[in-house]
Coordinates of C-alpha atoms in Angstrom, one line a residue:
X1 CA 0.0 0.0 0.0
X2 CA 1.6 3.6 -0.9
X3 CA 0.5 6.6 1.1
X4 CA -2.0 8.6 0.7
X5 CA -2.0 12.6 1.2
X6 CA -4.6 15.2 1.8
X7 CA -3.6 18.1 -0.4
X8 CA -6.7 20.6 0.2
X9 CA -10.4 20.3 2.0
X10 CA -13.3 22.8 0.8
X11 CA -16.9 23.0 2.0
X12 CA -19.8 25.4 1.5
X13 CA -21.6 27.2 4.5
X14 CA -23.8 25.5 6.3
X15 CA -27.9 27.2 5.1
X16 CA -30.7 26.4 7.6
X17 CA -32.5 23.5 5.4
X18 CA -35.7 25.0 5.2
X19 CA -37.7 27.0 2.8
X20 CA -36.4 29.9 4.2
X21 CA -33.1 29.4 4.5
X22 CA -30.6 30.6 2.3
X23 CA -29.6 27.9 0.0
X24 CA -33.1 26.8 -0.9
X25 CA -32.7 28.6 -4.4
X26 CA -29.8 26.7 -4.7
X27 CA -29.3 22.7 -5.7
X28 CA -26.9 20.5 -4.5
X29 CA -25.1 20.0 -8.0
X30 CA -24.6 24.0 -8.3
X31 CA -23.5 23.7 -4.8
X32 CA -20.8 20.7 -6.1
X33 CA -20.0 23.2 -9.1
X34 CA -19.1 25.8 -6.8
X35 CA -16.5 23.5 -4.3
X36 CA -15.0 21.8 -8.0
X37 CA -14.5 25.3 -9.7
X38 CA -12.9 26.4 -6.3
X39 CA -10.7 23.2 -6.5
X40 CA -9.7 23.9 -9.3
X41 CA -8.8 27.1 -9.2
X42 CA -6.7 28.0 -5.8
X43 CA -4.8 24.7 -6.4
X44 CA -4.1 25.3 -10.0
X45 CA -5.2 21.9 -10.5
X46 CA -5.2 20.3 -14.2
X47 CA -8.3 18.4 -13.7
X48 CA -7.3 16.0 -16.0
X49 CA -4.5 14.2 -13.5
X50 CA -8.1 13.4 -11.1
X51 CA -9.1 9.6 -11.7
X52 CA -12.7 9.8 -10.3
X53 CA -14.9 11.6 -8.2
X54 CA -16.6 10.2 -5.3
X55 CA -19.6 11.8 -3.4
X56 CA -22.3 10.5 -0.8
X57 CA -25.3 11.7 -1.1
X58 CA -27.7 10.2 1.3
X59 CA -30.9 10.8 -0.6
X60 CA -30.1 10.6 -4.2
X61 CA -33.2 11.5 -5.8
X62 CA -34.6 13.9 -7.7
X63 CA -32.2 16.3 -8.7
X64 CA -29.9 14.9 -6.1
X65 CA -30.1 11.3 -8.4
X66 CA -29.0 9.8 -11.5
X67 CA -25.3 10.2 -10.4
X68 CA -25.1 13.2 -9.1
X69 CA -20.7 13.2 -9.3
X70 CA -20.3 12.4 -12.4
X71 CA -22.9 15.4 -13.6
X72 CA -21.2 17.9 -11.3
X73 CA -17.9 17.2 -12.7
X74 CA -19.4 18.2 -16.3
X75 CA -21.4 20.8 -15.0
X76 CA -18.4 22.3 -13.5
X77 CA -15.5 22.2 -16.8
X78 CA -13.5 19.4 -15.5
X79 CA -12.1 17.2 -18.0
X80 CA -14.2 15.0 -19.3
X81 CA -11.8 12.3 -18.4
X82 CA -12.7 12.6 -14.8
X83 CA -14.9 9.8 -13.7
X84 CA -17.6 9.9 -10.9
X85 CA -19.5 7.6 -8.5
X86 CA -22.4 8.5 -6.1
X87 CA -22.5 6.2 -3.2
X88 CA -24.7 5.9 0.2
X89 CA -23.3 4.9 3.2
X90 CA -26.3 7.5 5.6
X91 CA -24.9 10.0 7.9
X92 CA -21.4 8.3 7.0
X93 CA -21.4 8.7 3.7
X94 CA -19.0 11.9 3.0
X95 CA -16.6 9.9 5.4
X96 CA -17.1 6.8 3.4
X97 CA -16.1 8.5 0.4
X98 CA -12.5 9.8 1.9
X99 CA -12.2 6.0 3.1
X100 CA -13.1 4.9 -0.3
X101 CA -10.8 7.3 -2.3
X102 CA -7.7 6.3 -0.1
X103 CA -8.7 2.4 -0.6
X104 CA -8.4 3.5 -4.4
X105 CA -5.3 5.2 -4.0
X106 CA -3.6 3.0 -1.5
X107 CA -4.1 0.3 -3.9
X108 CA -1.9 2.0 -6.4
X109 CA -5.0 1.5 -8.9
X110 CA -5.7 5.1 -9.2
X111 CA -3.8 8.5 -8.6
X112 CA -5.7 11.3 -7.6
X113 CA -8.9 11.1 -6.1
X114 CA -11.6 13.9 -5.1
X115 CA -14.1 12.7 -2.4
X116 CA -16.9 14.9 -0.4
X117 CA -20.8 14.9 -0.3
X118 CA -23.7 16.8 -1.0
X119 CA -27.0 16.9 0.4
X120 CA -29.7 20.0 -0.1
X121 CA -31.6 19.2 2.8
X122 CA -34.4 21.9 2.2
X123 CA -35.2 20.6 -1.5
X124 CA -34.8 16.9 -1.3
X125 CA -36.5 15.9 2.2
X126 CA -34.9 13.3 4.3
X127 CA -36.4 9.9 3.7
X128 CA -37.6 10.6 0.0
X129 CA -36.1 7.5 -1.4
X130 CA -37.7 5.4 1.1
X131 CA -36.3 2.2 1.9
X132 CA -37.1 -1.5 3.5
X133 CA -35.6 -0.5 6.8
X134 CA -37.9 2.4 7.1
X135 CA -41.2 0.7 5.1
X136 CA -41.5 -3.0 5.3
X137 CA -43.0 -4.0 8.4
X138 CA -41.1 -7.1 8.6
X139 CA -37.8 -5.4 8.0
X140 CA -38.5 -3.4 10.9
X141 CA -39.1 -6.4 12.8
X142 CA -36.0 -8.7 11.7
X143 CA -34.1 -5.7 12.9
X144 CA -35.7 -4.3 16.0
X145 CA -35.9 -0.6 13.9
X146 CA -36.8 2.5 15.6
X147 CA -36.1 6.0 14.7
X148 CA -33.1 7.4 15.6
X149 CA -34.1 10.2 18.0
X150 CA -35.3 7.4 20.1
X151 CA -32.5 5.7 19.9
X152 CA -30.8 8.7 20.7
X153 CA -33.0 8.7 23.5
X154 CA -32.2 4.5 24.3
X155 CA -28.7 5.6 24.7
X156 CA -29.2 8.9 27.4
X157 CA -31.7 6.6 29.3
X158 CA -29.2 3.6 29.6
X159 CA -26.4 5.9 30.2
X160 CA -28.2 8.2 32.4
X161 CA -27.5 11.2 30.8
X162 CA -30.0 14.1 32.1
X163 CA -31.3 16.9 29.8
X164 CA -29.4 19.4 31.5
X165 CA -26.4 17.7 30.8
X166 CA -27.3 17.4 26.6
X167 CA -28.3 21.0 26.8
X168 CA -25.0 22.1 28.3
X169 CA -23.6 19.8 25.5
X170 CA -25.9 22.0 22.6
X171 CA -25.1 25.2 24.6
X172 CA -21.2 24.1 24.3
X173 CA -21.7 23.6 20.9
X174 CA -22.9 26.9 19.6
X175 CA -20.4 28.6 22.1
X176 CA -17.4 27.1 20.0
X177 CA -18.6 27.5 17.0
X178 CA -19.8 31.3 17.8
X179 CA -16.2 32.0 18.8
X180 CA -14.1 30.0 15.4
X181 CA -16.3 31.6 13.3
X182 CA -16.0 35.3 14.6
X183 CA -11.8 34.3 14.7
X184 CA -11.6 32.9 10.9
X185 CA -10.9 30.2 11.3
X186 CA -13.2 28.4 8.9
X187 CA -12.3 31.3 6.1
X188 CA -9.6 29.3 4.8
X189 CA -12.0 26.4 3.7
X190 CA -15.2 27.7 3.4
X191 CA -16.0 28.8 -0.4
X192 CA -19.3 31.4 -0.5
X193 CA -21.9 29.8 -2.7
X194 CA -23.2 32.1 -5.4
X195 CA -26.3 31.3 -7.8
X196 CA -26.6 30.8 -11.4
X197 CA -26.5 34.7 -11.8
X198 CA -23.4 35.2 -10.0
X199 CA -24.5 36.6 -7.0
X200 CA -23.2 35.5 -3.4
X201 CA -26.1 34.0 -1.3
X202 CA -24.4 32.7 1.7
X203 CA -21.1 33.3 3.0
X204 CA -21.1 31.7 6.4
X205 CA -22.7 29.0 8.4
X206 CA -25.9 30.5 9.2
X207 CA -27.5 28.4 12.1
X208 CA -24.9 29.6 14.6
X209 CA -26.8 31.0 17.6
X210 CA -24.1 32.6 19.7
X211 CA -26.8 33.3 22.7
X212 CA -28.0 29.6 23.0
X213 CA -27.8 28.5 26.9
X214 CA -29.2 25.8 29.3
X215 CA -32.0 28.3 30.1
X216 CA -32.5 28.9 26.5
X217 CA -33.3 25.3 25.3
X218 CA -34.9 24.1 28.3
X219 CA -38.4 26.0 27.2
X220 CA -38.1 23.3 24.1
X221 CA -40.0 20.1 24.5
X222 CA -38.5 16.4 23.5
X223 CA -39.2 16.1 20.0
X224 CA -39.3 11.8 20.3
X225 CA -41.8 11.3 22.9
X226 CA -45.0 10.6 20.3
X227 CA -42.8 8.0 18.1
X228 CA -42.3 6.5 21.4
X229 CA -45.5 6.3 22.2
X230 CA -46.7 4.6 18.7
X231 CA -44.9 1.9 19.8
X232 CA -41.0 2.1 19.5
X233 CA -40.4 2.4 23.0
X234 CA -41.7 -1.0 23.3
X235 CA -39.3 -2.4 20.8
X236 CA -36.3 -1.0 22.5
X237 CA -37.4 -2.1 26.3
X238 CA -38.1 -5.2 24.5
X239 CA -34.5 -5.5 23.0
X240 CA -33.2 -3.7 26.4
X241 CA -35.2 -5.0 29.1
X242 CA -32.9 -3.2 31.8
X243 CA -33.6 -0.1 30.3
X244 CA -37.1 0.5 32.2
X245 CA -39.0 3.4 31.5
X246 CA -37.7 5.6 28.9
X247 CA -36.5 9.2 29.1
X248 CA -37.2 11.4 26.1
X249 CA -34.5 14.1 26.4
X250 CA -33.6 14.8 22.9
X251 CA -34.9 17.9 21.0
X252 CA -34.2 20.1 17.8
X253 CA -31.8 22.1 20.3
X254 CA -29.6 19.5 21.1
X255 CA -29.7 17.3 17.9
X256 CA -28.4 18.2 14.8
X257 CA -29.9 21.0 12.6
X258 CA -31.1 19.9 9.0
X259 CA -29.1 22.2 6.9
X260 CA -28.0 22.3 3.3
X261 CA -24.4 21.7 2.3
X262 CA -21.5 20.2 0.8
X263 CA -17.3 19.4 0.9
X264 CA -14.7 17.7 -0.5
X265 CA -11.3 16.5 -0.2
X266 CA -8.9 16.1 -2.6
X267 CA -6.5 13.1 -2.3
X268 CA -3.5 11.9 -3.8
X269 CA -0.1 9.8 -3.8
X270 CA 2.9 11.2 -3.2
X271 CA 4.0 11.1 -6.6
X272 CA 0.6 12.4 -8.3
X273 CA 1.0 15.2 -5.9
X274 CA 4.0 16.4 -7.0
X275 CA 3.1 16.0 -10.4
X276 CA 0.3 18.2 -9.8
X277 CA 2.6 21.0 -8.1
X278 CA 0.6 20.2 -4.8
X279 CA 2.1 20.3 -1.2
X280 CA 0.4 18.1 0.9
X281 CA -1.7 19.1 4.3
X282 CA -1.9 15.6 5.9
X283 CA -1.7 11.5 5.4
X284 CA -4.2 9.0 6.0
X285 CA -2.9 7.0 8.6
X286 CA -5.8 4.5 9.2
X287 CA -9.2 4.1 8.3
X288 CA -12.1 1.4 9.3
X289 CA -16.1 0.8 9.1
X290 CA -18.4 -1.5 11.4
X291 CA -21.5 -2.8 12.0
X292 CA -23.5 -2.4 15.3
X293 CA -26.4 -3.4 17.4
X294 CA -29.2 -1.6 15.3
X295 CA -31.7 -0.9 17.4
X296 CA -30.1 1.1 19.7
X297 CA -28.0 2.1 16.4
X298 CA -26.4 5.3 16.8
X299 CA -22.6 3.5 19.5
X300 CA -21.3 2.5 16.3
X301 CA -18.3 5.4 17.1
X302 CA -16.4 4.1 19.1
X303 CA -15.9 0.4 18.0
X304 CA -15.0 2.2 14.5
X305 CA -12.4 4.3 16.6
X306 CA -10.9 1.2 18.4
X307 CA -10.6 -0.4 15.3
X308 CA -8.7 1.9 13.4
X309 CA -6.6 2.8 16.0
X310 CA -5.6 -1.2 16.4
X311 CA -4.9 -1.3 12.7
X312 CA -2.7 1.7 13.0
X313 CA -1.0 0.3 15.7
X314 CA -2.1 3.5 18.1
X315 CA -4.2 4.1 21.4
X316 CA -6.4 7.5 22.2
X317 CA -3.6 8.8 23.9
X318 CA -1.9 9.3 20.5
X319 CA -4.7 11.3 19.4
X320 CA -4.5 15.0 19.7
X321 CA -7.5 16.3 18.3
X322 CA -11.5 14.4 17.6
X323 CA -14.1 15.5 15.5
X324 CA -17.1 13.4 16.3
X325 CA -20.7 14.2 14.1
X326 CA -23.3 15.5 16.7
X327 CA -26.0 13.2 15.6
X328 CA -27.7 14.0 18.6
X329 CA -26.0 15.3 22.3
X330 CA -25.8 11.7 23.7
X331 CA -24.1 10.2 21.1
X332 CA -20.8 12.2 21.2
X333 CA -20.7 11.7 25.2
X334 CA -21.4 7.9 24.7
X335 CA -18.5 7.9 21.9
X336 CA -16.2 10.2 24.4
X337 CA -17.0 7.6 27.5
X338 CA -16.6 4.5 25.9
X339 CA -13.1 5.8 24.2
X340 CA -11.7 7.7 27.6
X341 CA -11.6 11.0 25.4
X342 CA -11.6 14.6 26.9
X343 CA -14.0 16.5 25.7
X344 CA -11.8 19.5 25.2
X345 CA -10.5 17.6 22.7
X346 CA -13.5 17.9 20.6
X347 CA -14.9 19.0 18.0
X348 CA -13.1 22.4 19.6
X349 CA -14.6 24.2 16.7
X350 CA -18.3 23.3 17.6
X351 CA -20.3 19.9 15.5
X352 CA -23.3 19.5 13.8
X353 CA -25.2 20.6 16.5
X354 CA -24.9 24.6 15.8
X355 CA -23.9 24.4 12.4
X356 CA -26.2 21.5 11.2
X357 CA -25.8 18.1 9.8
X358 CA -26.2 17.8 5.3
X359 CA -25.9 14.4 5.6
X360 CA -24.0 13.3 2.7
X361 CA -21.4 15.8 3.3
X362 CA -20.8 15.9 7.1
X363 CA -17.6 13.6 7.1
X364 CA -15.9 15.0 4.7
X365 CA -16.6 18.8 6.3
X366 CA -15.4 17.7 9.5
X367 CA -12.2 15.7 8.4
X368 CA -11.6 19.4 6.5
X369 CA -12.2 21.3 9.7
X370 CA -10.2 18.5 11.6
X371 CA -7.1 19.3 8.8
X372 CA -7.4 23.3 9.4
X373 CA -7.6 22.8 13.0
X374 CA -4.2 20.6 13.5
X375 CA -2.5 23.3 11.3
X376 CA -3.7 26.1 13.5
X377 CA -3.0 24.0 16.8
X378 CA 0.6 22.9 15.5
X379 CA -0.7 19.2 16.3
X380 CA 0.0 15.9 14.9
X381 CA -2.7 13.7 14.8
X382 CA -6.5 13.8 14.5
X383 CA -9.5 11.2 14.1
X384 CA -13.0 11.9 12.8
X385 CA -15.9 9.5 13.1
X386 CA -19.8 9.4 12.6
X387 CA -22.5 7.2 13.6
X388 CA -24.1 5.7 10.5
X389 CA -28.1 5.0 10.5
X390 CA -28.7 1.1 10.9
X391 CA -26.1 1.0 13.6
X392 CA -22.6 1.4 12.0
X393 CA -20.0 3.3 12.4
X394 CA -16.9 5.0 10.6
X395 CA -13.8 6.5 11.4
X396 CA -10.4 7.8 9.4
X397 CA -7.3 9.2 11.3
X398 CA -5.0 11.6 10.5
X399 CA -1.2 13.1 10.3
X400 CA -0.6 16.6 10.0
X401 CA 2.6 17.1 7.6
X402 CA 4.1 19.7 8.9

């Protein structure tokens, strides 16, 4: 296996993903247009020297469907050499893509490889494409389904995590990412989204809520309680008998927002690097997926972590810096308890909680914001994981080259 290099990370801003948020005009393959141009462009990049293009898109309908890479590589000039593939792999997919594009590259079968994700949240709806798991009664009974906000909820009430504790997780959240994005420090990967006219629509993350407190969120009421009630509370106190009666703690203020977004990575070996006049920013050291239990669905993290950090022959302590996806508050401090990690070791920037979650594109934003934030720390080594609907998990770690 030959290395494998990060050479630059670009996202859009983050737009509320509702009718009225921002990037609603906007669809996700003019958002993919905008990141490849920029790509392009600030790394002087012949395009031709990229084998493929790999995106997750969690709901690829619609406009969102029929191969949605290999249209936004056309759409955006690239040579037409320049394959893509559009794969699926839920709230894991942007991650999956990276893990994918270094498997090629590893492998010495391709070169150069870009890999992100794209999901417009506000125009494609999550859940539009369905699905056994979510529509066959006797899927959801083979696998003990529920939704994942009570899952989210499973997890608090068998960990015993109170909502005061997730809402000073949420409040935490917006606190961080308040203060990095008033200090610049997502300017050096975040590229403004402009429409077909030309015209700049968003600039920055826009469901930042620098005010958000314990106090404030506590007025909101648990968004999970009714699907409990229709019966999927009984499935998981049927599949965890010890758990009781459950808790419904989890709510839109300590969740993640739906939001409308994309990002991508661009990877290469060594060699195709310096073909392309390209310094590299950071090496894959390790990557890994698993399954897990898929009821309770969303602990996937940290057997994901443990296993790539056996394969790379490392423990936590070798980790400086963690970017976990806030699915929901009680995932991230299952993940950080089960792994021994500090939180002030993560997501120092804030997660998906105040900036929102585009689900096809999370893991590859955060494995961007994971690259900036080593460079700005002087650190060495980060990891970045996500919970993955179905109860999975992924996770990719990280060098700095300094």
């Amino acid at each position: 296996m030959q290395d494998v290099y990060i050479y630059d990370a670009v996202r859009t801003p983050r737009g509320k993903g509702k009718r009225d948020g921002s990037l609603h005009e906007v669809p996700a393959v003019d958002l993919l247009k905008n990141l490849l141009e920029a790509l392009r462009d600030r790394n002087n990049l012949d395009t031709s020297l990229v084998d493929d293009v790999v995106l997750g898109c969690v709901t690829p309908v619609g406009e969102q469907g029929a191969d949605i890479a290999r249209t936004a590589v056309l759409y955006a000039g690239w040579d037409q050499s320049v394959a893509g593939v559009q794969l699926n792999r839920f709230c894991g997919s942007g991650l999956e893509a990276v893990n994918l594009a270094t498997s090629k590259i590893g492998s010495g079968m391709e070169d150069m490889v870009v890999a992100g994700g794209v999901e417009a949240m506000s125009r494609i709806p999550m859940g539009s494409d369905g699905g056994a798991m979510v529509m066959d009664t006797a899927v959801n009974e083979a696998m003990g389904f529920i939704p994942q906000g009570v899952s989210a909820d499973l997890i608090a009430t068998l960990e015993g995590y109170n909502r005061e504790q997730l809402d000073a997780f949420a409040a935490e959240s917006h606190r961080r990412a308040a203060e990095a994005q008033a200090d610049g420090r997502f300017d050096g990967s975040v590229v403004p989204v402009k429409d077909r006219a030309g015209m700049t629509v968003l600039e920055k993350d826009e469901t930042i809520r620098p005010t958000t407190s314990v106090e404030s969120l506590s007025g909101l009421k648990a968004s999970f309680t009714q699907m409990g009630e229709m019966g999927f509370d009984h499935v998981a106190k049927f599949k965890y008998p010890e758990v009781g009666e459950m808790t419904h703690v989890h709510h839109a203020g300590n969740s993640s927002g739906i939001v409308d977004g994309a990002g991508l990575v661009l990877l290469g070996s060594k060699e195709a690097g310096e073909k392309a006049g390209l310094k590299p920013r950071a090496k894959i050291r390790q990557i890994a997926v698993t399954g897990s239990e898929p009821t309770i669905m969303l602990t996937g993290i940290a057997p994901a972590c443990r296993k790539a950090l056996d394969k790379a022959g490392m423990s936590v302590d070798d980790i400086d810096l963690v970017e976990i996806n806030e699915a929901f508050a009680a995932v991230v401090l299952k993940a950080t308890d089960d792994l021994g990690i500090p939180l002030d070791k993560v997501n120092v920037n804030g997660g998906a909680i105040a900036m929102g979650h585009p689900l096809g594109a999370t893991g590859a934003i955060i494995l961007g914001t994971l690259v900036d934030e080593l460079e700005r720390q002087n650190k060495k080594t980060g990891m970045a994981s996500l919970c993955i609907g179905g109860g999975m998990g992924v996770a990719t770690i990280i060098e700095r080259v300094a």
